[in-house]
Coordinates of C-alpha atoms in Angstrom, one line a residue:
A1 CA -69.3 -33.4 -69.9
W2 CA -72.9 -32.7 -70.2
G3 CA -72.4 -30.6 -73.4
R4 CA -70.4 -33.3 -75.2
A5 CA -72.9 -36.0 -74.2
T6 CA -76.0 -33.8 -75.3
L7 CA -74.3 -33.2 -78.9
R8 CA -73.3 -37.0 -79.2
V9 CA -76.8 -38.1 -78.4
M10 CA -78.1 -35.7 -81.0
G11 CA -75.6 -36.8 -83.6
V12 CA -73.7 -33.7 -83.9
E13 CA -69.9 -33.6 -84.2
V14 CA -68.1 -30.5 -83.2
V15 CA -64.6 -29.4 -85.0
M16 CA -62.8 -26.7 -83.3
E17 CA -60.5 -24.3 -85.3
G18 CA -58.1 -21.8 -84.1
A19 CA -57.3 -23.0 -80.6
R20 CA -54.0 -21.3 -81.0
H21 CA -55.7 -17.9 -80.6
L22 CA -57.1 -18.6 -77.2
P23 CA -55.6 -15.9 -75.0
R24 CA -54.1 -16.5 -71.6
G25 CA -56.1 -14.8 -68.8
A26 CA -59.6 -13.6 -68.9
A27 CA -61.5 -12.5 -72.0
V28 CA -65.0 -11.9 -73.3
Y29 CA -66.0 -14.5 -75.9
A30 CA -68.4 -13.2 -78.6
A31 CA -70.4 -15.8 -80.4
N32 CA -73.3 -15.7 -82.9
H33 CA -76.4 -17.2 -81.6
G34 CA -78.2 -19.6 -83.9
S35 CA -80.0 -22.3 -81.8
V36 CA -80.1 -23.9 -78.5
L37 CA -77.3 -26.1 -79.6
D38 CA -75.0 -23.0 -79.0
F39 CA -74.8 -23.8 -75.4
P40 CA -73.8 -27.4 -75.6
V41 CA -71.3 -26.5 -78.1
L42 CA -69.5 -23.9 -76.2
F43 CA -69.7 -25.8 -72.8
G44 CA -68.7 -29.0 -74.4
H45 CA -65.8 -27.8 -76.7
L46 CA -64.4 -24.3 -75.8
P47 CA -61.4 -25.3 -73.5
V48 CA -61.4 -22.3 -71.0
D49 CA -63.3 -21.7 -67.8
F50 CA -66.0 -19.1 -68.5
R51 CA -69.5 -17.9 -67.3
I52 CA -72.1 -17.0 -69.6
V53 CA -73.8 -13.6 -69.7
H54 CA -77.6 -14.3 -70.0
K55 CA -81.0 -12.6 -69.8
R56 CA -82.6 -12.7 -66.4
S57 CA -85.8 -14.4 -67.7
L58 CA -83.8 -17.7 -67.9
Y59 CA -84.3 -17.7 -64.1
L60 CA -87.9 -18.6 -64.9
V61 CA -87.0 -21.9 -66.5
P62 CA -87.0 -24.7 -63.8
V63 CA -83.8 -26.6 -63.3
V64 CA -81.8 -24.2 -65.6
N65 CA -82.4 -21.5 -63.1
L66 CA -80.8 -23.4 -60.3
Y67 CA -77.6 -24.3 -62.6
L68 CA -77.2 -20.8 -63.6
W69 CA -77.3 -19.3 -60.3
A70 CA -75.2 -22.2 -58.7
A71 CA -72.6 -21.9 -61.2
G72 CA -72.4 -18.1 -61.1
H73 CA -73.3 -17.0 -64.5
I74 CA -74.1 -13.6 -64.9
A75 CA -77.9 -12.4 -65.4
I76 CA -78.8 -9.2 -67.3
D77 CA -82.2 -7.7 -66.8
R78 CA -82.5 -6.1 -70.4
R79 CA -86.0 -4.8 -69.5
H80 CA -84.5 -2.3 -66.8
P81 CA -81.5 -0.3 -68.1
F82 CA -80.4 0.7 -64.6
R83 CA -80.4 -2.9 -63.4
A84 CA -78.6 -3.9 -66.7
R85 CA -75.7 -1.3 -66.3
R86 CA -75.4 -2.4 -62.7
S87 CA -75.1 -6.1 -63.6
L88 CA -72.5 -5.3 -66.5
A89 CA -70.6 -3.4 -64.0
R90 CA -70.6 -6.5 -61.7
A91 CA -69.5 -8.7 -64.7
A92 CA -66.7 -6.3 -65.6
D93 CA -65.4 -6.5 -61.9
S94 CA -65.4 -10.4 -62.3
I95 CA -63.5 -10.3 -65.5
R96 CA -60.9 -7.8 -64.0
R97 CA -60.5 -10.6 -61.1
G98 CA -59.8 -13.2 -63.9
T99 CA -63.2 -14.9 -65.0
S100 CA -63.8 -15.2 -68.6
V101 CA -67.3 -14.7 -70.0
A102 CA -69.0 -15.8 -73.1
V103 CA -71.7 -13.6 -74.8
F104 CA -74.1 -13.8 -77.6
P105 CA -74.1 -10.1 -78.7
E106 CA -77.1 -10.5 -80.9
G107 CA -79.3 -10.5 -78.0
T108 CA -81.4 -13.4 -79.1
R109 CA -81.1 -16.6 -81.3
S110 CA -81.2 -15.8 -85.0
A111 CA -84.2 -17.0 -86.8
H112 CA -82.9 -16.9 -90.3
G113 CA -79.2 -17.8 -89.6
E114 CA -77.6 -14.6 -90.6
V115 CA -75.5 -13.0 -88.0
A116 CA -77.5 -10.1 -86.8
P117 CA -75.9 -6.8 -85.5
F118 CA -74.1 -7.1 -82.3
K119 CA -75.5 -4.9 -79.3
R120 CA -72.8 -2.8 -77.7
G121 CA -73.3 -3.8 -74.1
S122 CA -71.0 -6.9 -74.3
F123 CA -68.3 -4.6 -75.7
L124 CA -68.6 -2.0 -73.1
L125 CA -68.1 -4.8 -70.8
A126 CA -64.9 -5.7 -72.6
V127 CA -63.8 -2.1 -72.7
R128 CA -64.4 -1.4 -69.2
S129 CA -62.6 -4.5 -67.9
G130 CA -59.7 -4.3 -70.3
A131 CA -60.0 -7.8 -71.3
P132 CA -59.7 -8.7 -75.1
V133 CA -62.6 -9.7 -77.1
V134 CA -62.3 -13.2 -78.9
P135 CA -64.8 -13.6 -81.8
L136 CA -66.2 -17.0 -82.1
S137 CA -67.9 -18.4 -85.2
L138 CA -70.4 -21.3 -84.4
A139 CA -70.7 -22.4 -88.3
G140 CA -73.3 -25.0 -89.3
V141 CA -75.6 -24.8 -86.4
K142 CA -78.5 -24.0 -88.7
A143 CA -77.8 -26.6 -90.9
V144 CA -78.0 -29.2 -88.1
M145 CA -81.1 -27.5 -86.3
P146 CA -83.0 -25.6 -89.2
A147 CA -86.2 -25.4 -87.2
G148 CA -85.7 -26.2 -83.6
L149 CA -85.6 -29.7 -82.1
R150 CA -88.4 -31.1 -84.4
G151 CA -86.2 -30.3 -87.4
M152 CA -82.9 -31.7 -85.8
R153 CA -80.4 -33.5 -88.2
R154 CA -77.2 -35.2 -87.7
G155 CA -74.2 -33.3 -88.8
T156 CA -71.1 -31.2 -88.2
V157 CA -70.8 -27.8 -86.4
R158 CA -67.7 -25.8 -86.6
L159 CA -66.4 -23.9 -83.5
I160 CA -63.9 -21.3 -84.9
V161 CA -61.7 -19.3 -82.5
H162 CA -60.7 -16.0 -84.2
P163 CA -57.6 -14.0 -83.0
P164 CA -58.4 -11.7 -80.0
L165 CA -59.4 -8.2 -80.5
S166 CA -57.4 -5.9 -78.1
T167 CA -59.4 -3.4 -75.9
D168 CA -56.1 -1.6 -75.0
G169 CA -56.5 2.3 -75.6
R170 CA -60.3 1.8 -76.6
G171 CA -62.6 4.2 -74.9
V172 CA -66.3 3.3 -74.2
G173 CA -67.1 5.5 -77.1
E174 CA -65.5 2.9 -79.3
A175 CA -67.7 -0.1 -78.2
G176 CA -69.9 0.3 -81.2
A177 CA -67.0 0.0 -83.5
L178 CA -65.6 -2.9 -81.5
A179 CA -68.9 -4.7 -81.8
E180 CA -69.4 -4.2 -85.6
E181 CA -65.6 -5.4 -86.1
A182 CA -66.2 -8.7 -84.1
R183 CA -69.6 -9.1 -85.9
R184 CA -67.7 -8.9 -89.2
I185 CA -65.2 -11.4 -88.2
V186 CA -68.0 -13.9 -86.8
A187 CA -70.1 -13.4 -89.8
A188 CA -67.2 -14.2 -92.3
G189 CA -66.3 -17.5 -90.2
C190 CA -69.9 -18.6 -90.3
A191 CA -70.0 -18.0 -94.2
A192 CA -66.7 -19.7 -94.9

């Protein structure tokens, strides 16, 4: 509800395409990350129960930190590889128990609007848990918010759900190739 209300106040309409591709059961939803609007778009319009994998430093933001912790979202400490691996292992366990996760595999918001290379950690998570990867294109976000909140414009964002990519039979060594496959799909959706 908060995601839809936030977007309505900002004058942003979201059109969802490809809902038929949503799998039953847990999945790793991999989306491009163009702006802070990505969060209300996903929470307001992706019709599945999911948790986000986020950078641990978000716990430093008042109010947001309480929400992230209370809702059971998954923090990754990217500055400490051992802690990051341990967090990803816990996230994979959560997925195996039926919790879907949403990730922004670029690692940070794209300043230029192009879909940057996807980091393989999110895809290791999918392979280790056996969950499919569902590429999501958030198209039009940069047109609505080209320069942050000050440059905010009314407009339409498309949330495109692409067919799931199976992780069956894929080993951890194939996570990089899976990441690139998902990135190509997401980028094509954003460009269309």
